[in-house]
Amino acid sequence: MRTYEKFFRMNRLPHIWCPGCGNGIVMKAIVQAIEKAGLDQDKTVIVSGIGCSSRASGYMNFDTLHTAHGRAIPFATGIKLANPELNVIVITGDGDATAIGGNHFIHGARRNIDLTVVLFNNNIYGMTGGQASPLTPHGKKATTAPYGTVDRAFDPCQLAQAAGATFVARSTTFHVPQTVDAIVQGIGNKGFSLIETITQCPIAYGRKNKLGDAANMLKWMSEHAAPLAAYNKLSDEQKAEKFPIGVLYKGAAPEYSAEYAKLIKQAMEGKK
Amino acid sequence: MATIELISKRCKGCNICVAFCPKKVLELDTLGKVYVKDQGACIACGQCELRCPDYAIYVTKEEK
Ligand SMILES: Cc1ncc(C[n+]2csc(CCOP(=O)(O)OP(=O)(O)O)c2C)c(N)n1
Ligand code: SF4
Ligand code: SF4
Ligand code: SF4
């Protein structure tokens, strides 16, 4: 028994995810971060889209919304605007956030609305059996890309930063304490925060790409992730083999729900 | 010394804890559930608990 377990609906465990699926690791990191950040359970809302990863909301002991595919950010936006006091955490998959929900993702970032978005990036559509997503790396196989995908992948962190997010971090399921820390910092940021967490889907992605079992996929993460400062010192050739983790960007911009509240006040009272 | 608590009904036998244990304390049984093979070798590093996706293993360091 651990103290963060109060944030799980214990009667719903064991969860439905496949053996070795990284989603359970990310879900634990989120509740540990909520505990560390000292959020009030009754003032914290978890909003997810559709996908294996999005099922996490059903196991979490808060007010939770399991919404439509790609639409977690619009629902979360509505919640935040209706009651800006709430801490709103969004759980989304790579397909959910960057394919069907891609527009919502960039516009949430553009508005810099105070949401903490945890993107479970398993590089594939897990739930529907392994179709390529916009985050499937170039050349990797999927049911829709039997010879390897021709498309280039998005970098969701660069995408969020360019669109206007004010906190952007990347971590992995190998780097659990770093993931917790990144989510704590994302919660602390008053604006749109993205925490991309690379997670293993040994079933719909790993198997097709011969990446070994879940432990092998975790080892791959430990060997290929480089903390940002170390990554920046690498040559271009070395960089091609690695990806940066840690806090990648912090910015400052007006926050949407606060700006909206000002406008409401002005419309109600007039401006002197 | 450490206490290792297993919640077998949650264990899915993914082997993550076995693979990351630096002291080879853990193994999977014939039904694919984890068991403690060499309790005495455990150094309470917590690597197994850290990445268990199913919250099926807990390690507590015993105060001497
Ligand atoms: C509007 C709509 N289109 C398609 C689907 C089918 N569908 C369910 S989950 C999913 C993809 C999920 O992939 P991702 O978001 O990467 O999450 P994962 O399952 O990998 O965690 C799709 C296409 C749906 N549920 N709703
Ligand atoms: S299909 Fe992949 S993402 Fe979905 S539960 Fe299984 S391992 Fe996890
Ligand atoms: S990591 Fe957890 S679920 Fe996987 S074998 Fe070990 S105890 Fe079982
Ligand atoms: S605490 Fe460390 S040494 Fe002990 S069983 Fe877990 S991984 Fe192995």
mmCIF file of C-alpha atoms and ligand atoms in Angstrom:
data_model
loop_
_atom_site.group_PDB
_atom_site.id
_atom_site.type_symbol
_atom_site.label_atom_id
_atom_site.label_comp_id
_atom_site.label_asym_id
_atom_site.label_seq_id
_atom_site.Cartn_x
_atom_site.Cartn_y
_atom_site.Cartn_z
ATOM 1 C CA MET A 1 0.000 0.000 0.000
ATOM 2 C CA ARG A 2 1.375 3.365 -0.988
ATOM 3 C CA THR A 3 -0.039 6.799 -0.119
ATOM 4 C CA TYR A 4 -0.720 7.669 -3.784
ATOM 5 C CA GLU A 5 -3.120 4.707 -4.001
ATOM 6 C CA LYS A 6 -5.855 6.899 -2.546
ATOM 7 C CA PHE A 7 -5.913 8.427 -6.025
ATOM 8 C CA PHE A 8 -6.748 5.081 -7.654
ATOM 9 C CA ARG A 9 -10.170 3.450 -7.777
ATOM 10 C CA MET A 10 -8.708 0.334 -6.193
ATOM 11 C CA ASN A 11 -11.793 -1.785 -6.907
ATOM 12 C CA ARG A 12 -11.137 -1.277 -10.634
ATOM 13 C CA LEU A 13 -7.663 -2.845 -10.489
ATOM 14 C CA PRO A 14 -6.129 -4.865 -12.062
ATOM 15 C CA HIS A 15 -6.376 -2.605 -15.066
ATOM 16 C CA ILE A 16 -7.145 -3.843 -18.568
ATOM 17 C CA TRP A 17 -3.772 -3.022 -20.185
ATOM 18 C CA CYS A 18 -1.670 -5.813 -21.705
ATOM 19 C CA PRO A 19 1.232 -7.385 -19.799
ATOM 20 C CA GLY A 20 4.169 -4.964 -19.901
ATOM 21 C CA CYS A 21 2.160 -2.012 -21.256
ATOM 22 C CA GLY A 22 3.729 1.248 -20.086
ATOM 23 C CA ASN A 23 0.394 2.978 -19.467
ATOM 24 C CA GLY A 24 0.313 1.744 -15.859
ATOM 25 C CA ILE A 25 3.715 3.328 -15.247
ATOM 26 C CA VAL A 26 2.589 6.708 -16.606
ATOM 27 C CA MET A 27 -0.675 6.569 -14.653
ATOM 28 C CA LYS A 28 1.272 5.985 -11.447
ATOM 29 C CA ALA A 29 3.587 8.898 -12.291
ATOM 30 C CA ILE A 30 0.539 11.170 -12.690
ATOM 31 C CA VAL A 31 -0.961 10.311 -9.303
ATOM 32 C CA GLN A 32 2.442 10.620 -7.633
ATOM 33 C CA ALA A 33 2.826 14.060 -9.224
ATOM 34 C CA ILE A 34 -0.652 15.095 -8.058
ATOM 35 C CA GLU A 35 0.286 14.017 -4.543
ATOM 36 C CA LYS A 36 3.637 15.827 -4.710
ATOM 37 C CA ALA A 37 2.054 18.997 -6.060
ATOM 38 C CA GLY A 38 -0.430 18.845 -3.167
ATOM 39 C CA LEU A 39 -3.537 19.173 -5.342
ATOM 40 C CA ASP A 40 -6.939 18.922 -3.692
ATOM 41 C CA GLN A 41 -8.613 15.689 -4.838
ATOM 42 C CA ASP A 42 -11.981 17.452 -5.033
ATOM 43 C CA LYS A 43 -10.599 20.257 -7.167
ATOM 44 C CA THR A 44 -8.771 18.103 -9.668
ATOM 45 C CA VAL A 45 -10.379 16.814 -12.849
ATOM 46 C CA ILE A 46 -8.938 14.193 -15.172
ATOM 47 C CA VAL A 47 -10.069 14.369 -18.790
ATOM 48 C CA SER A 48 -9.127 11.772 -21.389
ATOM 49 C CA GLY A 49 -9.926 11.067 -25.028
ATOM 50 C CA ILE A 50 -10.169 7.581 -26.526
ATOM 51 C CA GLY A 51 -7.496 4.920 -26.757
ATOM 52 C CA CYS A 52 -5.762 2.419 -24.482
ATOM 53 C CA SER A 53 -4.026 5.315 -22.698
ATOM 54 C CA SER A 54 -7.254 7.272 -22.328
ATOM 55 C CA ARG A 55 -8.729 4.443 -20.276
ATOM 56 C CA ALA A 56 -6.555 5.675 -17.408
ATOM 57 C CA SER A 57 -9.210 8.161 -16.325
ATOM 58 C CA GLY A 58 -11.482 5.237 -15.363
ATOM 59 C CA TYR A 59 -8.968 4.033 -12.774
ATOM 60 C CA MET A 60 -8.326 7.404 -11.188
ATOM 61 C CA ASN A 61 -10.207 8.562 -8.111
ATOM 62 C CA PHE A 62 -11.123 12.118 -9.096
ATOM 63 C CA ASP A 63 -13.910 13.698 -11.067
ATOM 64 C CA THR A 64 -13.069 12.144 -14.407
ATOM 65 C CA LEU A 65 -14.291 12.483 -17.966
ATOM 66 C CA HIS A 66 -13.651 9.860 -20.633
ATOM 67 C CA THR A 67 -14.646 11.823 -23.725
ATOM 68 C CA ALA A 68 -14.635 11.351 -27.508
ATOM 69 C CA HIS A 69 -11.597 10.461 -29.625
ATOM 70 C CA GLY A 70 -9.343 13.497 -29.999
ATOM 71 C CA ARG A 71 -11.653 15.720 -27.983
ATOM 72 C CA ALA A 72 -10.160 15.699 -24.495
ATOM 73 C CA ILE A 73 -8.708 19.202 -24.861
ATOM 74 C CA PRO A 74 -12.025 20.839 -25.897
ATOM 75 C CA PHE A 75 -13.818 19.181 -22.948
ATOM 76 C CA ALA A 76 -10.994 20.240 -20.635
ATOM 77 C CA THR A 77 -11.152 23.779 -22.009
ATOM 78 C CA GLY A 78 -14.856 23.938 -21.181
ATOM 79 C CA ILE A 79 -14.236 22.701 -17.642
ATOM 80 C CA LYS A 80 -11.428 25.185 -17.046
ATOM 81 C CA LEU A 81 -13.481 28.115 -18.353
ATOM 82 C CA ALA A 82 -16.566 27.119 -16.373
ATOM 83 C CA ASN A 83 -14.559 26.876 -13.168
ATOM 84 C CA PRO A 84 -11.004 28.239 -13.413
ATOM 85 C CA GLU A 85 -10.299 27.120 -9.831
ATOM 86 C CA LEU A 86 -10.063 23.506 -10.953
ATOM 87 C CA ASN A 87 -6.811 21.759 -11.775
ATOM 88 C CA VAL A 88 -7.430 20.103 -15.102
ATOM 89 C CA ILE A 89 -5.208 17.256 -16.253
ATOM 90 C CA VAL A 90 -5.577 15.812 -19.735
ATOM 91 C CA ILE A 91 -4.609 12.239 -20.623
ATOM 92 C CA THR A 92 -4.220 11.567 -24.329
ATOM 93 C CA GLY A 93 -2.557 9.128 -26.737
ATOM 94 C CA ASP A 94 -0.369 9.997 -29.709
ATOM 95 C CA GLY A 95 -3.207 9.335 -32.156
ATOM 96 C CA ASP A 96 -5.719 11.078 -29.915
ATOM 97 C CA ALA A 97 -3.577 14.207 -29.532
ATOM 98 C CA THR A 98 -1.861 14.580 -32.890
ATOM 99 C CA ALA A 99 -4.095 12.864 -35.487
ATOM 100 C CA ILE A 100 -7.842 13.238 -34.899
ATOM 101 C CA GLY A 101 -7.232 15.769 -32.091
ATOM 102 C CA GLY A 102 -4.315 17.576 -33.721
ATOM 103 C CA ASN A 103 -6.212 20.799 -34.251
ATOM 104 C CA HIS A 104 -7.469 20.908 -30.687
ATOM 105 C CA PHE A 105 -3.952 20.258 -29.458
ATOM 106 C CA ILE A 106 -2.382 23.192 -31.312
ATOM 107 C CA HIS A 107 -5.203 25.565 -30.458
ATOM 108 C CA GLY A 108 -5.108 24.630 -26.778
ATOM 109 C CA ALA A 109 -1.416 25.524 -26.897
ATOM 110 C CA ARG A 110 -2.114 28.710 -28.870
ATOM 111 C CA ARG A 111 -4.568 29.869 -26.218
ATOM 112 C CA ASN A 112 -2.154 28.956 -23.456
ATOM 113 C CA ILE A 113 -5.069 27.682 -21.408
ATOM 114 C CA ASP A 114 -4.046 26.275 -18.020
ATOM 115 C CA LEU A 115 -4.189 22.542 -18.728
ATOM 116 C CA THR A 116 -1.599 19.896 -17.936
ATOM 117 C CA VAL A 117 -1.530 17.553 -20.898
ATOM 118 C CA VAL A 118 0.171 14.198 -20.403
ATOM 119 C CA LEU A 119 0.686 12.655 -23.815
ATOM 120 C CA PHE A 120 1.198 8.881 -23.621
ATOM 121 C CA ASN A 121 3.348 8.381 -26.715
ATOM 122 C CA ASN A 122 3.501 4.704 -27.648
ATOM 123 C CA ASN A 123 4.110 5.557 -31.327
ATOM 124 C CA ILE A 124 1.001 3.675 -32.510
ATOM 125 C CA TYR A 125 -2.782 3.351 -32.371
ATOM 126 C CA GLY A 126 -2.758 0.699 -29.662
ATOM 127 C CA MET A 127 -6.447 0.205 -29.040
ATOM 128 C CA THR A 128 -7.421 -0.468 -32.625
ATOM 129 C CA GLY A 129 -4.605 -2.934 -33.227
ATOM 130 C CA GLY A 130 -1.574 -1.046 -34.473
ATOM 131 C CA GLN A 131 -2.271 1.489 -37.214
ATOM 132 C CA ALA A 132 0.413 4.147 -37.773
ATOM 133 C CA SER A 133 -0.068 7.458 -35.973
ATOM 134 C CA PRO A 134 1.563 10.831 -36.712
ATOM 135 C CA LEU A 135 4.128 9.866 -34.043
ATOM 136 C CA THR A 136 5.111 6.530 -35.585
ATOM 137 C CA PRO A 137 8.789 7.024 -36.444
ATOM 138 C CA HIS A 138 9.659 7.090 -40.149
ATOM 139 C CA GLY A 139 10.292 3.581 -41.446
ATOM 140 C CA LYS A 140 8.608 1.738 -38.574
ATOM 141 C CA LYS A 141 5.980 -0.875 -39.305
ATOM 142 C CA ALA A 142 2.283 -0.725 -38.541
ATOM 143 C CA THR A 143 -0.760 -2.611 -39.823
ATOM 144 C CA THR A 144 -1.316 0.350 -42.151
ATOM 145 C CA ALA A 145 2.389 0.473 -43.068
ATOM 146 C CA PRO A 146 3.485 -3.140 -43.614
ATOM 147 C CA TYR A 147 6.719 -2.030 -45.338
ATOM 148 C CA GLY A 148 7.406 0.756 -42.836
ATOM 149 C CA THR A 149 5.778 4.166 -42.774
ATOM 150 C CA VAL A 150 6.723 6.619 -45.496
ATOM 151 C CA ASP A 151 5.514 9.580 -43.437
ATOM 152 C CA ARG A 152 7.783 11.626 -41.229
ATOM 153 C CA ALA A 153 6.703 11.889 -37.589
ATOM 154 C CA PHE A 154 5.730 15.055 -35.758
ATOM 155 C CA ASP A 155 7.826 16.153 -32.823
ATOM 156 C CA PRO A 156 4.899 16.924 -30.467
ATOM 157 C CA CYS A 157 7.128 18.981 -28.156
ATOM 158 C CA GLN A 158 8.270 21.288 -30.951
ATOM 159 C CA LEU A 159 4.704 21.417 -32.210
ATOM 160 C CA ALA A 160 3.360 22.522 -28.816
ATOM 161 C CA GLN A 161 6.135 25.056 -28.325
ATOM 162 C CA ALA A 162 5.651 26.581 -31.781
ATOM 163 C CA ALA A 163 1.893 26.758 -31.205
ATOM 164 C CA GLY A 164 2.299 28.694 -27.937
ATOM 165 C CA ALA A 165 2.545 26.264 -25.013
ATOM 166 C CA THR A 166 4.417 27.721 -22.035
ATOM 167 C CA PHE A 167 5.780 24.481 -20.568
ATOM 168 C CA VAL A 168 7.093 21.575 -22.608
ATOM 169 C CA ALA A 169 8.846 18.479 -21.298
ATOM 170 C CA ARG A 170 9.615 14.956 -22.448
ATOM 171 C CA SER A 171 10.231 11.854 -20.392
ATOM 172 C CA THR A 172 9.906 8.084 -20.660
ATOM 173 C CA THR A 173 8.522 5.161 -18.686
ATOM 174 C CA PHE A 174 12.114 4.143 -17.923
ATOM 175 C CA HIS A 175 12.708 7.540 -16.266
ATOM 176 C CA VAL A 176 9.924 7.371 -13.676
ATOM 177 C CA PRO A 177 11.122 9.967 -11.115
ATOM 178 C CA GLN A 178 11.894 12.403 -13.959
ATOM 179 C CA THR A 179 8.388 11.869 -15.344
ATOM 180 C CA VAL A 180 6.873 12.627 -11.941
ATOM 181 C CA ASP A 181 9.011 15.747 -11.646
ATOM 182 C CA ALA A 182 8.064 16.976 -15.137
ATOM 183 C CA ILE A 183 4.354 16.541 -14.378
ATOM 184 C CA VAL A 184 4.750 18.408 -11.059
ATOM 185 C CA GLN A 185 6.362 21.297 -12.943
ATOM 186 C CA GLY A 186 3.673 21.162 -15.625
ATOM 187 C CA ILE A 187 0.975 21.380 -12.950
ATOM 188 C CA GLY A 188 2.815 24.366 -11.469
ATOM 189 C CA ASN A 189 2.835 26.245 -14.769
ATOM 190 C CA LYS A 190 -0.159 28.554 -15.156
ATOM 191 C CA GLY A 191 -0.705 27.901 -18.824
ATOM 192 C CA PHE A 192 -0.692 25.096 -21.374
ATOM 193 C CA SER A 193 1.765 22.404 -20.321
ATOM 194 C CA LEU A 194 2.751 19.372 -22.357
ATOM 195 C CA ILE A 195 4.523 16.393 -20.855
ATOM 196 C CA GLU A 196 5.244 13.889 -23.610
ATOM 197 C CA THR A 197 5.950 10.515 -22.030
ATOM 198 C CA ILE A 198 7.419 7.863 -24.299
ATOM 199 C CA THR A 199 5.781 4.592 -23.280
ATOM 200 C CA GLN A 200 6.022 1.019 -24.510
ATOM 201 C CA CYS A 201 3.269 -0.822 -26.344
ATOM 202 C CA PRO A 202 4.860 -4.245 -26.619
ATOM 203 C CA ILE A 203 1.779 -5.729 -28.281
ATOM 204 C CA ALA A 204 0.654 -3.484 -31.130
ATOM 205 C CA TYR A 205 3.985 -1.725 -31.792
ATOM 206 C CA GLY A 206 6.865 -3.675 -30.271
ATOM 207 C CA ARG A 207 5.924 -7.030 -31.732
ATOM 208 C CA LYS A 208 5.475 -5.732 -35.267
ATOM 209 C CA ASN A 209 8.825 -3.946 -35.140
ATOM 210 C CA LYS A 210 10.713 -6.769 -33.393
ATOM 211 C CA LEU A 211 11.628 -4.568 -30.443
ATOM 212 C CA GLY A 212 11.590 -7.420 -27.936
ATOM 213 C CA ASP A 213 9.563 -7.531 -24.748
ATOM 214 C CA ALA A 214 8.549 -4.626 -22.513
ATOM 215 C CA ALA A 215 11.842 -4.738 -20.584
ATOM 216 C CA ASN A 216 13.778 -4.508 -23.852
ATOM 217 C CA MET A 217 11.730 -1.528 -24.933
ATOM 218 C CA LEU A 218 12.461 0.157 -21.586
ATOM 219 C CA LYS A 219 16.176 -0.554 -22.058
ATOM 220 C CA TRP A 220 15.999 1.053 -25.498
ATOM 221 C CA MET A 221 14.596 4.198 -23.859
ATOM 222 C CA SER A 222 17.367 4.267 -21.273
ATOM 223 C CA GLU A 223 20.010 3.955 -24.011
ATOM 224 C CA HIS A 224 18.531 6.497 -26.426
ATOM 225 C CA ALA A 225 17.215 9.253 -24.172
ATOM 226 C CA ALA A 226 19.672 12.021 -23.290
ATOM 227 C CA PRO A 227 19.043 14.830 -20.779
ATOM 228 C CA LEU A 228 18.697 18.084 -22.727
ATOM 229 C CA ALA A 229 22.033 19.578 -21.615
ATOM 230 C CA ALA A 230 23.926 16.442 -22.651
ATOM 231 C CA TYR A 231 21.932 16.170 -25.878
ATOM 232 C CA ASN A 232 22.847 19.735 -26.857
ATOM 233 C CA LYS A 233 26.551 18.862 -26.663
ATOM 234 C CA LEU A 234 26.241 16.007 -29.160
ATOM 235 C CA SER A 235 27.262 16.235 -32.821
ATOM 236 C CA ASP A 236 24.504 16.141 -35.426
ATOM 237 C CA GLU A 237 25.404 12.541 -36.198
ATOM 238 C CA GLN A 238 25.124 11.524 -32.547
ATOM 239 C CA LYS A 239 21.875 13.475 -32.171
ATOM 240 C CA ALA A 240 20.273 11.382 -34.904
ATOM 241 C CA GLU A 241 20.606 8.357 -32.609
ATOM 242 C CA LYS A 242 19.199 10.028 -29.476
ATOM 243 C CA PHE A 243 16.275 12.088 -28.271
ATOM 244 C CA PRO A 244 16.308 14.824 -25.609
ATOM 245 C CA ILE A 245 14.414 14.447 -22.334
ATOM 246 C CA GLY A 246 13.746 16.839 -19.467
ATOM 247 C CA VAL A 247 12.207 20.304 -19.510
ATOM 248 C CA LEU A 248 12.611 21.395 -23.120
ATOM 249 C CA TYR A 249 10.942 24.796 -22.995
ATOM 250 C CA LYS A 250 9.503 27.300 -20.544
ATOM 251 C CA GLY A 251 7.858 30.500 -21.673
ATOM 252 C CA ALA A 252 5.609 33.248 -20.364
ATOM 253 C CA ALA A 253 2.316 34.357 -21.907
ATOM 254 C CA PRO A 254 -1.118 35.478 -20.679
ATOM 255 C CA GLU A 255 -3.255 32.528 -19.573
ATOM 256 C CA TYR A 256 -6.569 32.080 -21.370
ATOM 257 C CA SER A 257 -9.014 31.522 -18.492
ATOM 258 C CA ALA A 258 -7.592 34.550 -16.627
ATOM 259 C CA GLU A 259 -7.870 36.710 -19.745
ATOM 260 C CA TYR A 260 -11.399 35.456 -20.271
ATOM 261 C CA ALA A 261 -12.330 36.294 -16.671
ATOM 262 C CA LYS A 262 -11.068 39.859 -17.220
ATOM 263 C CA LEU A 263 -13.224 40.163 -20.297
ATOM 264 C CA ILE A 264 -16.304 38.902 -18.434
ATOM 265 C CA LYS A 265 -15.675 41.469 -15.690
ATOM 266 C CA GLN A 266 -15.310 44.218 -18.244
ATOM 267 C CA ALA A 267 -18.490 43.213 -20.060
ATOM 268 C CA MET A 268 -20.434 43.105 -16.783
ATOM 269 C CA GLU A 269 -19.109 46.306 -15.229
ATOM 270 C CA GLY A 270 -17.839 48.422 -18.090
ATOM 271 C CA LYS A 271 -14.306 49.793 -18.235
ATOM 272 C CA LYS A 272 -13.526 53.007 -16.321
ATOM 273 C CA MET B 1 16.957 -6.244 4.788
ATOM 274 C CA ALA B 2 13.822 -5.647 2.846
ATOM 275 C CA THR B 3 10.260 -6.855 2.788
ATOM 276 C CA ILE B 4 8.942 -7.699 -0.664
ATOM 277 C CA GLU B 5 5.165 -7.710 -0.903
ATOM 278 C CA LEU B 6 3.606 -9.363 -3.951
ATOM 279 C CA ILE B 7 0.010 -8.855 -5.043
ATOM 280 C CA SER B 8 -0.212 -11.880 -7.308
ATOM 281 C CA LYS B 9 -3.697 -11.302 -8.625
ATOM 282 C CA ARG B 10 -2.447 -8.089 -10.224
ATOM 283 C CA CYS B 11 0.796 -9.530 -11.631
ATOM 284 C CA LYS B 12 0.662 -10.120 -15.391
ATOM 285 C CA GLY B 13 4.088 -11.738 -15.638
ATOM 286 C CA CYS B 14 5.523 -9.051 -17.907
ATOM 287 C CA ASN B 15 9.037 -9.743 -16.611
ATOM 288 C CA ILE B 16 9.965 -6.046 -16.190
ATOM 289 C CA CYS B 17 10.806 -6.425 -12.489
ATOM 290 C CA VAL B 18 12.796 -9.604 -13.156
ATOM 291 C CA ALA B 19 14.789 -7.928 -15.938
ATOM 292 C CA PHE B 20 15.640 -4.798 -13.918
ATOM 293 C CA CYS B 21 16.443 -6.458 -10.588
ATOM 294 C CA PRO B 22 20.218 -6.027 -10.214
ATOM 295 C CA LYS B 23 20.478 -8.967 -7.783
ATOM 296 C CA LYS B 24 18.400 -11.622 -9.569
ATOM 297 C CA VAL B 25 16.019 -11.856 -6.627
ATOM 298 C CA LEU B 26 12.898 -12.392 -8.709
ATOM 299 C CA GLU B 27 11.702 -14.997 -11.177
ATOM 300 C CA LEU B 28 8.481 -15.960 -12.934
ATOM 301 C CA ASP B 29 6.818 -19.228 -11.939
ATOM 302 C CA THR B 30 5.317 -21.722 -14.386
ATOM 303 C CA LEU B 31 2.002 -19.847 -14.303
ATOM 304 C CA GLY B 32 3.810 -16.646 -15.318
ATOM 305 C CA LYS B 33 3.536 -14.896 -11.943
ATOM 306 C CA VAL B 34 6.473 -13.347 -10.201
ATOM 307 C CA TYR B 35 7.896 -14.958 -7.043
ATOM 308 C CA VAL B 36 10.777 -14.198 -4.713
ATOM 309 C CA LYS B 37 13.579 -16.647 -5.417
ATOM 310 C CA ASP B 38 16.370 -15.186 -3.343
ATOM 311 C CA GLN B 39 15.037 -12.861 -0.648
ATOM 312 C CA GLY B 40 18.440 -12.628 1.058
ATOM 313 C CA ALA B 41 20.045 -11.026 -1.996
ATOM 314 C CA CYS B 42 17.570 -8.124 -2.115
ATOM 315 C CA ILE B 43 19.209 -4.736 -1.552
ATOM 316 C CA ALA B 44 15.916 -2.817 -1.359
ATOM 317 C CA CYS B 45 16.828 -0.682 -4.376
ATOM 318 C CA GLY B 46 13.180 -0.466 -5.433
ATOM 319 C CA GLN B 47 13.869 -0.925 -9.162
ATOM 320 C CA CYS B 48 11.198 -3.631 -9.374
ATOM 321 C CA GLU B 49 8.472 -1.517 -7.773
ATOM 322 C CA LEU B 50 9.493 1.584 -9.760
ATOM 323 C CA ARG B 51 8.505 0.194 -13.164
ATOM 324 C CA CYS B 52 5.916 -2.471 -12.353
ATOM 325 C CA PRO B 53 3.024 -1.358 -14.596
ATOM 326 C CA ASP B 54 0.526 -3.300 -12.500
ATOM 327 C CA TYR B 55 1.351 -2.202 -8.939
ATOM 328 C CA ALA B 56 1.919 -5.837 -8.023
ATOM 329 C CA ILE B 57 5.226 -5.569 -6.156
ATOM 330 C CA TYR B 58 6.180 -3.359 -3.225
ATOM 331 C CA VAL B 59 9.514 -3.194 -1.483
ATOM 332 C CA THR B 60 9.996 -1.722 1.940
ATOM 333 C CA LYS B 61 13.404 -1.178 3.453
ATOM 334 C CA GLU B 62 13.549 -2.496 7.024
ATOM 335 C CA GLU B 63 15.129 -0.214 9.594
ATOM 336 C CA LYS B 64 17.898 -2.007 11.492
HETATM 337 C C1 LIG C 1 -14.281 9.384 -33.904
HETATM 338 C C2 LIG C 1 -13.552 8.090 -33.732
HETATM 339 N N1 LIG C 1 -12.755 7.640 -34.719
HETATM 340 C C3 LIG C 1 -12.069 6.494 -34.568
HETATM 341 C C4 LIG C 1 -12.199 5.773 -33.427
HETATM 342 C C5 LIG C 1 -11.439 4.457 -33.295
HETATM 343 N N2 LIG C 1 -10.292 4.567 -32.419
HETATM 344 C C6 LIG C 1 -10.376 4.220 -31.117
HETATM 345 S S1 LIG C 1 -8.927 4.365 -30.319
HETATM 346 C C7 LIG C 1 -8.139 4.883 -31.717
HETATM 347 C C8 LIG C 1 -6.670 5.205 -31.749
HETATM 348 C C9 LIG C 1 -6.030 5.292 -30.438
HETATM 349 O O1 LIG C 1 -4.665 5.543 -30.586
HETATM 350 P P1 LIG C 1 -3.908 6.483 -29.577
HETATM 351 O O2 LIG C 1 -4.611 7.754 -29.406
HETATM 352 O O3 LIG C 1 -2.492 6.569 -30.028
HETATM 353 O O4 LIG C 1 -4.021 5.730 -28.179
HETATM 354 P P2 LIG C 1 -3.473 4.312 -27.681
HETATM 355 O O5 LIG C 1 -4.589 3.337 -27.873
HETATM 356 O O6 LIG C 1 -2.263 3.949 -28.484
HETATM 357 O O7 LIG C 1 -3.165 4.544 -26.254
HETATM 358 C C10 LIG C 1 -9.043 4.949 -32.789
HETATM 359 C C11 LIG C 1 -8.661 5.354 -34.162
HETATM 360 C C12 LIG C 1 -13.045 6.270 -32.404
HETATM 361 N N3 LIG C 1 -13.183 5.636 -31.222
HETATM 362 N N4 LIG C 1 -13.695 7.416 -32.578
HETATM 363 S S1 SF4 C 2 -2.332 -2.602 -27.159
HETATM 364 FE FE1 SF4 C 2 -0.434 -1.586 -26.543
HETATM 365 S S2 SF4 C 2 -1.078 0.372 -25.613
HETATM 366 FE FE2 SF4 C 2 -2.884 -0.962 -25.706
HETATM 367 S S3 SF4 C 2 -2.946 -1.965 -23.685
HETATM 368 FE FE3 SF4 C 2 -1.852 -3.338 -25.105
HETATM 369 S S4 SF4 C 2 0.306 -2.819 -24.838
HETATM 370 FE FE4 SF4 C 2 -0.893 -1.123 -23.966
HETATM 371 S S1 SF4 C 3 6.707 -5.963 -13.191
HETATM 372 FE FE1 SF4 C 3 4.816 -6.266 -11.997
HETATM 373 S S2 SF4 C 3 3.365 -7.242 -13.397
HETATM 374 FE FE2 SF4 C 3 5.390 -7.424 -14.332
HETATM 375 S S3 SF4 C 3 6.139 -9.457 -13.641
HETATM 376 FE FE3 SF4 C 3 6.875 -7.942 -12.158
HETATM 377 S S4 SF4 C 3 5.319 -7.872 -10.523
HETATM 378 FE FE4 SF4 C 3 4.396 -8.906 -12.316
HETATM 379 S S1 SF4 C 4 14.319 -4.081 -4.417
HETATM 380 FE FE1 SF4 C 4 15.954 -4.207 -5.946
HETATM 381 S S2 SF4 C 4 17.128 -6.017 -5.331
HETATM 382 FE FE2 SF4 C 4 15.178 -6.138 -4.243
HETATM 383 S S3 SF4 C 4 13.861 -7.396 -5.565
HETATM 384 FE FE3 SF4 C 4 13.483 -5.259 -6.130
HETATM 385 S S4 SF4 C 4 14.891 -4.844 -7.808
HETATM 386 FE FE4 SF4 C 4 15.606 -6.715 -6.817
#
